[in-house]
JSON list of C-alpha atoms in Angstrom, two decimals:
[
{"chain": "W", "resi": 15, "resn": "UNK", "atom": "CA", "xyz": [1.88, -11.37, 12.01]},
{"chain": "W", "resi": 16, "resn": "UNK", "atom": "CA", "xyz": [0.13, -14.57, 13.05]},
{"chain": "W", "resi": 17, "resn": "UNK", "atom": "CA", "xyz": [-3.47, -14.19, 11.91]},
{"chain": "W", "resi": 18, "resn": "UNK", "atom": "CA", "xyz": [-4.89, -16.55, 14.53]},
{"chain": "W", "resi": 19, "resn": "UNK", "atom": "CA", "xyz": [-3.78, -14.78, 17.71]},
{"chain": "W", "resi": 20, "resn": "UNK", "atom": "CA", "xyz": [-2.62, -11.36, 16.61]},
{"chain": "W", "resi": 21, "resn": "UNK", "atom": "CA", "xyz": [-5.02, -8.40, 16.92]},
{"chain": "W", "resi": 22, "resn": "UNK", "atom": "CA", "xyz": [-3.23, -6.74, 14.02]},
{"chain": "W", "resi": 23, "resn": "UNK", "atom": "CA", "xyz": [-4.60, -9.41, 11.70]},
{"chain": "W", "resi": 24, "resn": "UNK", "atom": "CA", "xyz": [-7.90, -7.59, 11.25]},
{"chain": "W", "resi": 25, "resn": "UNK", "atom": "CA", "xyz": [-6.09, -4.34, 10.52]},
{"chain": "W", "resi": 26, "resn": "UNK", "atom": "CA", "xyz": [-3.81, -6.12, 8.06]},
{"chain": "W", "resi": 27, "resn": "UNK", "atom": "CA", "xyz": [-6.81, -7.64, 6.27]},
{"chain": "W", "resi": 28, "resn": "UNK", "atom": "CA", "xyz": [-8.52, -4.25, 6.00]},
{"chain": "W", "resi": 29, "resn": "UNK", "atom": "CA", "xyz": [-5.29, -2.81, 4.61]},
{"chain": "W", "resi": 30, "resn": "UNK", "atom": "CA", "xyz": [-5.11, -5.78, 2.20]},
{"chain": "W", "resi": 31, "resn": "UNK", "atom": "CA", "xyz": [-8.57, -4.97, 0.84]},
{"chain": "W", "resi": 32, "resn": "UNK", "atom": "CA", "xyz": [-7.63, -1.30, 0.44]},
{"chain": "W", "resi": 33, "resn": "UNK", "atom": "CA", "xyz": [-4.38, -2.29, -1.29]},
{"chain": "W", "resi": 34, "resn": "UNK", "atom": "CA", "xyz": [-6.31, -4.62, -3.59]},
{"chain": "W", "resi": 35, "resn": "UNK", "atom": "CA", "xyz": [-8.71, -1.88, -4.66]},
{"chain": "W", "resi": 36, "resn": "UNK", "atom": "CA", "xyz": [-5.92, 0.66, -5.15]},
{"chain": "W", "resi": 37, "resn": "UNK", "atom": "CA", "xyz": [-3.96, -1.88, -7.20]},
{"chain": "W", "resi": 38, "resn": "UNK", "atom": "CA", "xyz": [-7.02, -2.70, -9.30]},
{"chain": "W", "resi": 39, "resn": "UNK", "atom": "CA", "xyz": [-7.64, 1.02, -9.80]},
{"chain": "W", "resi": 40, "resn": "UNK", "atom": "CA", "xyz": [-4.08, 1.43, -11.03]},
{"chain": "W", "resi": 41, "resn": "UNK", "atom": "CA", "xyz": [-4.52, -1.58, -13.31]},
{"chain": "W", "resi": 42, "resn": "UNK", "atom": "CA", "xyz": [-7.70, -0.04, -14.72]},
{"chain": "W", "resi": 43, "resn": "UNK", "atom": "CA", "xyz": [-5.81, 3.16, -15.46]},
{"chain": "W", "resi": 44, "resn": "UNK", "atom": "CA", "xyz": [-3.07, 1.16, -17.20]},
{"chain": "W", "resi": 45, "resn": "UNK", "atom": "CA", "xyz": [-5.70, -0.58, -19.33]},
{"chain": "W", "resi": 46, "resn": "UNK", "atom": "CA", "xyz": [-7.35, 2.73, -20.20]},
{"chain": "W", "resi": 47, "resn": "UNK", "atom": "CA", "xyz": [-10.52, 2.25, -18.17]},
{"chain": "W", "resi": 48, "resn": "UNK", "atom": "CA", "xyz": [-12.04, 5.11, -16.20]},
{"chain": "W", "resi": 49, "resn": "UNK", "atom": "CA", "xyz": [-11.22, 8.74, -15.57]},
{"chain": "W", "resi": 50, "resn": "UNK", "atom": "CA", "xyz": [-7.67, 8.05, -14.34]},
{"chain": "W", "resi": 51, "resn": "UNK", "atom": "CA", "xyz": [-6.69, 6.61, -17.71]},
{"chain": "W", "resi": 52, "resn": "UNK", "atom": "CA", "xyz": [-6.03, 9.98, -19.32]},
{"chain": "W", "resi": 53, "resn": "UNK", "atom": "CA", "xyz": [-3.39, 10.89, -16.72]},
{"chain": "W", "resi": 54, "resn": "UNK", "atom": "CA", "xyz": [-0.46, 8.88, -18.09]},
{"chain": "W", "resi": 55, "resn": "UNK", "atom": "CA", "xyz": [1.06, 10.48, -21.15]},
{"chain": "W", "resi": 56, "resn": "UNK", "atom": "CA", "xyz": [4.64, 9.22, -21.04]},
{"chain": "W", "resi": 57, "resn": "UNK", "atom": "CA", "xyz": [5.96, 5.72, -21.51]},
{"chain": "W", "resi": 58, "resn": "UNK", "atom": "CA", "xyz": [7.90, 5.94, -18.24]},
{"chain": "W", "resi": 59, "resn": "UNK", "atom": "CA", "xyz": [4.71, 6.91, -16.40]},
{"chain": "W", "resi": 60, "resn": "UNK", "atom": "CA", "xyz": [2.89, 3.96, -17.94]},
{"chain": "W", "resi": 61, "resn": "UNK", "atom": "CA", "xyz": [5.65, 1.55, -16.89]},
{"chain": "W", "resi": 62, "resn": "UNK", "atom": "CA", "xyz": [5.79, 3.04, -13.41]},
{"chain": "W", "resi": 63, "resn": "UNK", "atom": "CA", "xyz": [2.02, 2.77, -12.97]},
{"chain": "W", "resi": 64, "resn": "UNK", "atom": "CA", "xyz": [2.13, -0.84, -14.15]},
{"chain": "W", "resi": 65, "resn": "UNK", "atom": "CA", "xyz": [4.85, -1.66, -11.62]},
{"chain": "W", "resi": 66, "resn": "UNK", "atom": "CA", "xyz": [2.89, 0.06, -8.84]},
{"chain": "W", "resi": 67, "resn": "UNK", "atom": "CA", "xyz": [-0.22, -1.88, -9.77]},
{"chain": "W", "resi": 68, "resn": "UNK", "atom": "CA", "xyz": [1.57, -5.22, -9.63]},
{"chain": "W", "resi": 69, "resn": "UNK", "atom": "CA", "xyz": [3.36, -4.43, -6.36]},
{"chain": "W", "resi": 70, "resn": "UNK", "atom": "CA", "xyz": [0.12, -3.37, -4.69]},
{"chain": "W", "resi": 71, "resn": "UNK", "atom": "CA", "xyz": [-1.62, -6.53, -5.79]},
{"chain": "W", "resi": 72, "resn": "UNK", "atom": "CA", "xyz": [1.25, -8.62, -4.40]},
{"chain": "W", "resi": 73, "resn": "UNK", "atom": "CA", "xyz": [1.15, -6.56, -1.20]},
{"chain": "W", "resi": 74, "resn": "UNK", "atom": "CA", "xyz": [-2.58, -7.26, -0.87]},
{"chain": "W", "resi": 75, "resn": "UNK", "atom": "CA", "xyz": [-1.94, -11.00, -1.10]},
{"chain": "W", "resi": 76, "resn": "UNK", "atom": "CA", "xyz": [0.88, -10.80, 1.44]},
{"chain": "W", "resi": 77, "resn": "UNK", "atom": "CA", "xyz": [-1.22, -8.78, 3.86]},
{"chain": "W", "resi": 78, "resn": "UNK", "atom": "CA", "xyz": [-4.21, -11.07, 3.46]},
{"chain": "W", "resi": 79, "resn": "UNK", "atom": "CA", "xyz": [-2.24, -14.19, 4.34]},
{"chain": "W", "resi": 80, "resn": "UNK", "atom": "CA", "xyz": [-0.64, -12.38, 7.27]},
{"chain": "W", "resi": 81, "resn": "UNK", "atom": "CA", "xyz": [2.95, -12.15, 6.05]},
{"chain": "W", "resi": 82, "resn": "UNK", "atom": "CA", "xyz": [5.11, -9.22, 7.02]},
{"chain": "W", "resi": 83, "resn": "UNK", "atom": "CA", "xyz": [6.55, -8.87, 3.51]},
{"chain": "W", "resi": 84, "resn": "UNK", "atom": "CA", "xyz": [3.13, -7.74, 2.30]},
{"chain": "W", "resi": 85, "resn": "UNK", "atom": "CA", "xyz": [3.25, -4.69, 4.53]},
{"chain": "W", "resi": 86, "resn": "UNK", "atom": "CA", "xyz": [6.86, -4.03, 3.48]},
{"chain": "W", "resi": 87, "resn": "UNK", "atom": "CA", "xyz": [5.98, -4.17, -0.21]},
{"chain": "W", "resi": 88, "resn": "UNK", "atom": "CA", "xyz": [3.02, -1.83, 0.31]},
{"chain": "W", "resi": 89, "resn": "UNK", "atom": "CA", "xyz": [5.14, 0.52, 2.39]},
{"chain": "W", "resi": 90, "resn": "UNK", "atom": "CA", "xyz": [7.89, 0.63, -0.24]},
{"chain": "W", "resi": 91, "resn": "UNK", "atom": "CA", "xyz": [5.46, 1.29, -3.10]},
{"chain": "W", "resi": 92, "resn": "UNK", "atom": "CA", "xyz": [3.73, 4.09, -1.20]},
{"chain": "W", "resi": 93, "resn": "UNK", "atom": "CA", "xyz": [6.98, 5.74, -0.13]},
{"chain": "W", "resi": 94, "resn": "UNK", "atom": "CA", "xyz": [8.27, 5.70, -3.71]},
{"chain": "W", "resi": 95, "resn": "UNK", "atom": "CA", "xyz": [5.01, 7.04, -5.15]},
{"chain": "W", "resi": 96, "resn": "UNK", "atom": "CA", "xyz": [4.64, 9.81, -2.56]},
{"chain": "W", "resi": 97, "resn": "UNK", "atom": "CA", "xyz": [8.31, 10.80, -2.89]},
{"chain": "W", "resi": 98, "resn": "UNK", "atom": "CA", "xyz": [8.01, 11.03, -6.68]},
{"chain": "W", "resi": 99, "resn": "UNK", "atom": "CA", "xyz": [4.79, 13.03, -6.38]},
{"chain": "W", "resi": 100, "resn": "UNK", "atom": "CA", "xyz": [6.35, 15.48, -3.92]},
{"chain": "W", "resi": 101, "resn": "UNK", "atom": "CA", "xyz": [9.43, 15.87, -6.11]},
{"chain": "W", "resi": 102, "resn": "UNK", "atom": "CA", "xyz": [7.21, 16.96, -9.01]},
{"chain": "W", "resi": 103, "resn": "UNK", "atom": "CA", "xyz": [7.83, 13.98, -11.28]},
{"chain": "W", "resi": 104, "resn": "UNK", "atom": "CA", "xyz": [5.68, 13.52, -14.40]},
{"chain": "W", "resi": 105, "resn": "UNK", "atom": "CA", "xyz": [5.37, 9.82, -13.60]},
{"chain": "W", "resi": 106, "resn": "UNK", "atom": "CA", "xyz": [2.90, 10.31, -10.75]},
{"chain": "W", "resi": 107, "resn": "UNK", "atom": "CA", "xyz": [-0.26, 12.35, -11.02]},
{"chain": "W", "resi": 108, "resn": "UNK", "atom": "CA", "xyz": [-2.47, 12.56, -7.97]},
{"chain": "W", "resi": 109, "resn": "UNK", "atom": "CA", "xyz": [-5.31, 14.78, -6.91]},
{"chain": "W", "resi": 110, "resn": "UNK", "atom": "CA", "xyz": [-5.24, 16.32, -3.46]},
{"chain": "W", "resi": 111, "resn": "UNK", "atom": "CA", "xyz": [-7.67, 13.68, -2.18]},
{"chain": "W", "resi": 112, "resn": "UNK", "atom": "CA", "xyz": [-5.63, 10.92, -3.80]},
{"chain": "W", "resi": 113, "resn": "UNK", "atom": "CA", "xyz": [-2.51, 12.20, -2.09]},
{"chain": "W", "resi": 114, "resn": "UNK", "atom": "CA", "xyz": [-4.27, 12.39, 1.28]},
{"chain": "W", "resi": 115, "resn": "UNK", "atom": "CA", "xyz": [-5.69, 8.88, 0.80]},
{"chain": "W", "resi": 116, "resn": "UNK", "atom": "CA", "xyz": [-2.31, 7.38, -0.06]},
{"chain": "W", "resi": 117, "resn": "UNK", "atom": "CA", "xyz": [-0.67, 9.23, 2.81]},
{"chain": "W", "resi": 118, "resn": "UNK", "atom": "CA", "xyz": [-3.32, 7.76, 5.14]},
{"chain": "W", "resi": 119, "resn": "UNK", "atom": "CA", "xyz": [-2.58, 4.27, 3.82]},
{"chain": "W", "resi": 120, "resn": "UNK", "atom": "CA", "xyz": [1.13, 4.89, 4.39]},
{"chain": "W", "resi": 121, "resn": "UNK", "atom": "CA", "xyz": [0.50, 5.98, 7.98]},
{"chain": "W", "resi": 122, "resn": "UNK", "atom": "CA", "xyz": [-1.77, 2.96, 8.57]},
{"chain": "W", "resi": 123, "resn": "UNK", "atom": "CA", "xyz": [0.95, 0.63, 7.31]},
{"chain": "W", "resi": 124, "resn": "UNK", "atom": "CA", "xyz": [3.51, 2.23, 9.61]},
{"chain": "W", "resi": 125, "resn": "UNK", "atom": "CA", "xyz": [0.95, 1.97, 12.42]},
{"chain": "W", "resi": 126, "resn": "UNK", "atom": "CA", "xyz": [0.57, -1.77, 11.86]},
{"chain": "W", "resi": 127, "resn": "UNK", "atom": "CA", "xyz": [4.34, -2.20, 12.18]},
{"chain": "W", "resi": 128, "resn": "UNK", "atom": "CA", "xyz": [4.38, -0.14, 15.37]},
{"chain": "W", "resi": 129, "resn": "UNK", "atom": "CA", "xyz": [1.41, -1.99, 16.85]},
{"chain": "W", "resi": 130, "resn": "UNK", "atom": "CA", "xyz": [3.01, -5.36, 16.03]},
{"chain": "W", "resi": 131, "resn": "UNK", "atom": "CA", "xyz": [6.23, -4.23, 17.75]},
{"chain": "W", "resi": 132, "resn": "UNK", "atom": "CA", "xyz": [4.37, -3.19, 20.90]},
{"chain": "W", "resi": 133, "resn": "UNK", "atom": "CA", "xyz": [2.47, -6.49, 21.01]},
{"chain": "W", "resi": 134, "resn": "UNK", "atom": "CA", "xyz": [5.68, -8.43, 20.40]},
{"chain": "W", "resi": 135, "resn": "UNK", "atom": "CA", "xyz": [7.37, -6.72, 23.34]},
{"chain": "W", "resi": 136, "resn": "UNK", "atom": "CA", "xyz": [4.38, -7.36, 25.58]},
{"chain": "W", "resi": 137, "resn": "UNK", "atom": "CA", "xyz": [4.35, -11.04, 24.70]},
{"chain": "W", "resi": 138, "resn": "UNK", "atom": "CA", "xyz": [8.10, -11.26, 25.29]},
{"chain": "W", "resi": 139, "resn": "UNK", "atom": "CA", "xyz": [7.73, -9.64, 28.71]},
{"chain": "W", "resi": 140, "resn": "UNK", "atom": "CA", "xyz": [4.99, -12.12, 29.78]}
]
């Protein structure tokens, strides 16, 4: 994802900002700030939320500078979180709107990969 010539750069930067805010929200919950702080009762849930927070912050940096690993890190963290939520794990607690929001971010991340593939094939054909 070359940020100078690639139209996906704007989408990646928007996704980076979203990832930054989600990561900071998770960090606030880890630190006990806000309404989401009461959701983590177990030690494993606390550790998992801390790891998610750090990975999303790293993903935001990677997306902002236009590196593909940023999208991969965000994709991996979202897939793991959604899979644990759907399996009924105590480690992840989401509201319905939180689940829909994270699913939308997951689909946007997959969309960026697909859009980059289409553009790459078009440039290769030219």
